[in-house]
Amino acid sequence: MSRPGGRVVVGVSGSLGSLTALHRAAAEARVRDADLCAVLAWEPPGGNIPHRGGPGPTSTAAWRSMAVDRLAEALDDAFGSAGPGVPLERIVVCGKPGAVLVAVADRVEDLLVIGAGPRGRLHRAMWPSVGRYCLARCCCPVLAVPPSPLHRTLHAVHRRNAWNLPLRTEGLTESR
């Protein structure tokens, strides 16, 4: 049974961007007096192999179990043992993320919250945007949450490490 404020549906993958979206979705659910619905969409490695004669149901069950664990870990990373402060529904579905999110956020009174990660030209060419898919097809409002400043800083550190560049530490400590 849904609360008077409806549902706030959020896509979760465990990435920093999805954790930022998860925090925003929980805040929106509290303001709206709504249920929080955390959705993790997963696909078997290599696509939907079981339908092509690949690994059987045992492998599929193991992959689903890993997806359930990943959702639990992401929720624990985001909220710890305190939880989000609103009723939480956990949904794990096999399918493409955009299609799964649009299918779950199927009510006009829902709010779909997604992370809008950094989208460079190469990234956009290699991986389709879940956000764009949802914006084009969803029947409810969609809130795209930009990455946190911490996300940009972390990417900068990763780039410096990948290129074996020295890490500049000025500004990391307070001078007295």
mmCIF file of C-alpha atoms in Angstrom:
data_model
loop_
_atom_site.group_PDB
_atom_site.id
_atom_site.type_symbol
_atom_site.label_atom_id
_atom_site.label_comp_id
_atom_site.label_asym_id
_atom_site.label_seq_id
_atom_site.Cartn_x
_atom_site.Cartn_y
_atom_site.Cartn_z
ATOM 1 C CA MET A 1 0.000 0.000 0.000
ATOM 2 C CA SER A 2 1.444 3.290 -1.077
ATOM 3 C CA ARG A 3 1.521 6.387 1.155
ATOM 4 C CA PRO A 4 -0.473 9.527 0.252
ATOM 5 C CA GLY A 5 2.533 11.154 -1.443
ATOM 6 C CA GLY A 6 2.947 8.300 -3.915
ATOM 7 C CA ARG A 7 6.370 6.883 -4.753
ATOM 8 C CA VAL A 8 9.799 8.230 -5.474
ATOM 9 C CA VAL A 9 11.546 5.721 -7.735
ATOM 10 C CA VAL A 10 15.332 5.868 -7.954
ATOM 11 C CA GLY A 11 17.772 3.966 -10.133
ATOM 12 C CA VAL A 12 20.650 2.446 -8.155
ATOM 13 C CA SER A 13 23.850 0.928 -9.510
ATOM 14 C CA GLY A 14 26.264 1.510 -6.647
ATOM 15 C CA SER A 15 28.200 4.220 -8.511
ATOM 16 C CA LEU A 16 28.895 7.581 -6.886
ATOM 17 C CA GLY A 17 26.332 9.195 -9.175
ATOM 18 C CA SER A 18 23.633 6.737 -8.210
ATOM 19 C CA LEU A 19 24.404 7.205 -4.504
ATOM 20 C CA THR A 20 24.010 10.970 -4.958
ATOM 21 C CA ALA A 21 20.668 10.336 -6.697
ATOM 22 C CA LEU A 22 19.664 7.955 -3.887
ATOM 23 C CA HIS A 23 20.248 10.655 -1.261
ATOM 24 C CA ARG A 24 18.234 13.172 -3.305
ATOM 25 C CA ALA A 25 15.427 10.644 -3.807
ATOM 26 C CA ALA A 26 15.238 9.979 -0.061
ATOM 27 C CA ALA A 27 15.025 13.736 0.586
ATOM 28 C CA GLU A 28 12.258 14.064 -2.013
ATOM 29 C CA ALA A 29 10.371 11.131 -0.457
ATOM 30 C CA ARG A 30 10.537 12.767 2.980
ATOM 31 C CA VAL A 31 9.274 16.109 1.623
ATOM 32 C CA ARG A 32 6.454 14.446 -0.353
ATOM 33 C CA ASP A 33 5.558 11.948 2.401
ATOM 34 C CA ALA A 34 6.131 9.244 -0.212
ATOM 35 C CA ASP A 35 7.558 5.746 -0.355
ATOM 36 C CA LEU A 36 11.111 5.322 -1.652
ATOM 37 C CA CYS A 37 11.494 2.642 -4.295
ATOM 38 C CA ALA A 38 15.145 1.707 -4.983
ATOM 39 C CA VAL A 39 15.531 -0.128 -8.304
ATOM 40 C CA LEU A 40 18.579 -2.004 -9.527
ATOM 41 C CA ALA A 41 18.424 -3.275 -13.108
ATOM 42 C CA TRP A 42 20.909 -5.952 -14.044
ATOM 43 C CA GLU A 43 21.845 -7.930 -17.119
ATOM 44 C CA PRO A 44 23.784 -11.197 -17.268
ATOM 45 C CA PRO A 45 27.392 -10.800 -18.415
ATOM 46 C CA GLY A 46 27.417 -10.930 -22.204
ATOM 47 C CA GLY A 47 23.701 -10.161 -22.516
ATOM 48 C CA ASN A 48 20.742 -12.468 -22.141
ATOM 49 C CA ILE A 49 22.704 -15.689 -22.697
ATOM 50 C CA PRO A 50 20.210 -18.196 -21.213
ATOM 51 C CA HIS A 51 17.814 -17.545 -24.095
ATOM 52 C CA ARG A 52 20.614 -18.340 -26.561
ATOM 53 C CA GLY A 53 21.489 -21.716 -25.067
ATOM 54 C CA GLY A 54 24.162 -20.416 -22.698
ATOM 55 C CA PRO A 55 24.482 -20.981 -18.956
ATOM 56 C CA GLY A 56 21.376 -22.334 -17.305
ATOM 57 C CA PRO A 57 19.128 -21.211 -14.458
ATOM 58 C CA THR A 58 21.836 -21.788 -11.834
ATOM 59 C CA SER A 59 24.029 -19.070 -13.343
ATOM 60 C CA THR A 60 21.061 -16.732 -13.696
ATOM 61 C CA ALA A 61 20.148 -17.254 -10.033
ATOM 62 C CA ALA A 62 23.738 -16.524 -8.998
ATOM 63 C CA TRP A 63 23.803 -13.310 -11.068
ATOM 64 C CA ARG A 64 20.467 -12.219 -9.577
ATOM 65 C CA SER A 65 21.805 -12.930 -6.091
ATOM 66 C CA MET A 66 24.841 -10.747 -6.833
ATOM 67 C CA ALA A 67 22.517 -7.952 -7.995
ATOM 68 C CA VAL A 68 20.469 -8.210 -4.776
ATOM 69 C CA ASP A 69 23.709 -8.013 -2.782
ATOM 70 C CA ARG A 70 24.875 -4.991 -4.794
ATOM 71 C CA LEU A 71 21.605 -3.159 -4.068
ATOM 72 C CA ALA A 72 21.867 -3.960 -0.345
ATOM 73 C CA GLU A 73 25.482 -2.738 -0.312
ATOM 74 C CA ALA A 74 24.578 0.495 -2.134
ATOM 75 C CA LEU A 75 21.748 1.199 0.329
ATOM 76 C CA ASP A 76 24.072 0.475 3.240
ATOM 77 C CA ASP A 77 26.753 2.770 1.737
ATOM 78 C CA ALA A 78 24.190 5.544 1.299
ATOM 79 C CA PHE A 79 22.260 5.331 4.565
ATOM 80 C CA GLY A 80 24.073 2.948 6.909
ATOM 81 C CA SER A 81 22.025 1.153 9.519
ATOM 82 C CA ALA A 82 19.770 4.201 10.079
ATOM 83 C CA GLY A 83 18.032 3.751 6.708
ATOM 84 C CA PRO A 84 16.534 6.503 4.550
ATOM 85 C CA GLY A 85 13.880 7.628 7.053
ATOM 86 C CA VAL A 86 10.960 6.677 4.800
ATOM 87 C CA PRO A 87 9.380 3.340 3.837
ATOM 88 C CA LEU A 88 11.760 1.614 1.416
ATOM 89 C CA GLU A 89 10.939 -0.906 -1.277
ATOM 90 C CA ARG A 90 13.849 -2.760 -2.909
ATOM 91 C CA ILE A 91 13.361 -3.949 -6.484
ATOM 92 C CA VAL A 92 15.884 -5.976 -8.492
ATOM 93 C CA VAL A 93 14.938 -6.665 -12.118
ATOM 94 C CA CYS A 94 16.757 -8.327 -14.994
ATOM 95 C CA GLY A 95 16.722 -5.939 -17.935
ATOM 96 C CA LYS A 96 18.157 -2.791 -19.440
ATOM 97 C CA PRO A 97 18.264 0.022 -16.874
ATOM 98 C CA GLY A 98 16.238 2.585 -18.825
ATOM 99 C CA ALA A 99 13.455 0.174 -19.726
ATOM 100 C CA VAL A 100 13.285 -1.206 -16.185
ATOM 101 C CA LEU A 101 13.073 2.262 -14.603
ATOM 102 C CA VAL A 102 10.356 3.396 -17.011
ATOM 103 C CA ALA A 103 8.387 0.188 -16.320
ATOM 104 C CA VAL A 104 8.625 0.619 -12.531
ATOM 105 C CA ALA A 105 7.846 4.374 -12.541
ATOM 106 C CA ASP A 106 4.591 3.729 -14.376
ATOM 107 C CA ARG A 107 2.223 6.007 -12.437
ATOM 108 C CA VAL A 108 1.640 9.661 -13.251
ATOM 109 C CA GLU A 109 2.033 10.590 -9.557
ATOM 110 C CA ASP A 110 5.458 8.898 -9.301
ATOM 111 C CA LEU A 111 8.745 10.805 -9.398
ATOM 112 C CA LEU A 112 11.707 9.119 -11.083
ATOM 113 C CA VAL A 113 15.139 10.207 -9.806
ATOM 114 C CA ILE A 114 18.230 9.317 -11.822
ATOM 115 C CA GLY A 115 21.893 10.223 -11.628
ATOM 116 C CA ALA A 116 23.112 12.379 -14.517
ATOM 117 C CA GLY A 117 26.768 11.460 -14.602
ATOM 118 C CA PRO A 118 29.502 13.214 -16.553
ATOM 119 C CA ARG A 119 28.842 12.721 -20.254
ATOM 120 C CA GLY A 120 31.855 13.318 -22.466
ATOM 121 C CA ARG A 121 31.694 12.648 -26.199
ATOM 122 C CA LEU A 122 33.477 9.298 -25.951
ATOM 123 C CA HIS A 123 31.291 8.122 -23.079
ATOM 124 C CA ARG A 124 28.138 9.185 -24.931
ATOM 125 C CA ALA A 125 29.258 7.308 -28.054
ATOM 126 C CA MET A 126 30.101 4.108 -26.182
ATOM 127 C CA TRP A 127 27.247 3.884 -23.655
ATOM 128 C CA PRO A 128 23.671 5.037 -24.194
ATOM 129 C CA SER A 129 22.280 7.470 -21.644
ATOM 130 C CA VAL A 130 19.773 5.976 -19.221
ATOM 131 C CA GLY A 131 18.678 9.501 -18.349
ATOM 132 C CA ARG A 132 17.851 10.410 -21.935
ATOM 133 C CA TYR A 133 15.954 7.139 -22.381
ATOM 134 C CA CYS A 134 13.875 7.818 -19.259
ATOM 135 C CA LEU A 135 13.204 11.462 -20.137
ATOM 136 C CA ALA A 136 11.907 10.462 -23.564
ATOM 137 C CA ARG A 137 9.649 7.618 -22.402
ATOM 138 C CA CYS A 138 8.573 8.090 -18.787
ATOM 139 C CA CYS A 139 4.959 9.051 -17.979
ATOM 140 C CA CYS A 140 5.940 10.752 -14.698
ATOM 141 C CA PRO A 141 8.292 13.639 -13.847
ATOM 142 C CA VAL A 142 11.997 12.768 -14.045
ATOM 143 C CA LEU A 143 14.601 14.436 -11.834
ATOM 144 C CA ALA A 144 18.173 14.181 -13.133
ATOM 145 C CA VAL A 145 20.671 14.735 -10.307
ATOM 146 C CA PRO A 146 24.091 16.090 -11.338
ATOM 147 C CA PRO A 147 27.225 14.477 -9.921
ATOM 148 C CA SER A 148 28.538 15.817 -6.627
ATOM 149 C CA PRO A 149 31.711 17.959 -6.588
ATOM 150 C CA LEU A 150 33.402 15.030 -4.835
ATOM 151 C CA HIS A 151 32.753 12.937 -7.950
ATOM 152 C CA ARG A 152 34.667 15.417 -10.143
ATOM 153 C CA THR A 153 37.549 15.529 -7.665
ATOM 154 C CA LEU A 154 37.741 11.743 -7.547
ATOM 155 C CA HIS A 155 37.813 11.533 -11.355
ATOM 156 C CA ALA A 156 40.629 14.084 -11.456
ATOM 157 C CA VAL A 157 42.654 11.992 -8.991
ATOM 158 C CA HIS A 158 41.994 8.828 -11.041
ATOM 159 C CA ARG A 159 43.156 10.585 -14.229
ATOM 160 C CA ARG A 160 46.355 11.764 -12.528
ATOM 161 C CA ASN A 161 47.015 8.228 -11.268
ATOM 162 C CA ALA A 162 46.350 6.704 -14.686
ATOM 163 C CA TRP A 163 48.886 9.053 -16.274
ATOM 164 C CA ASN A 164 51.366 8.616 -13.374
ATOM 165 C CA LEU A 165 51.267 12.335 -12.648
ATOM 166 C CA PRO A 166 52.146 13.605 -9.168
ATOM 167 C CA LEU A 167 49.219 14.427 -6.911
ATOM 168 C CA ARG A 168 49.183 18.060 -5.856
ATOM 169 C CA THR A 169 48.584 18.177 -2.121
ATOM 170 C CA GLU A 170 48.460 21.917 -1.518
ATOM 171 C CA GLY A 171 45.027 22.818 -0.253
ATOM 172 C CA LEU A 172 44.463 19.364 1.248
ATOM 173 C CA THR A 173 45.710 20.423 4.664
ATOM 174 C CA GLU A 174 44.983 23.461 6.733
ATOM 175 C CA SER A 175 47.866 25.818 7.443
ATOM 176 C CA ARG A 176 47.993 27.354 10.875
#
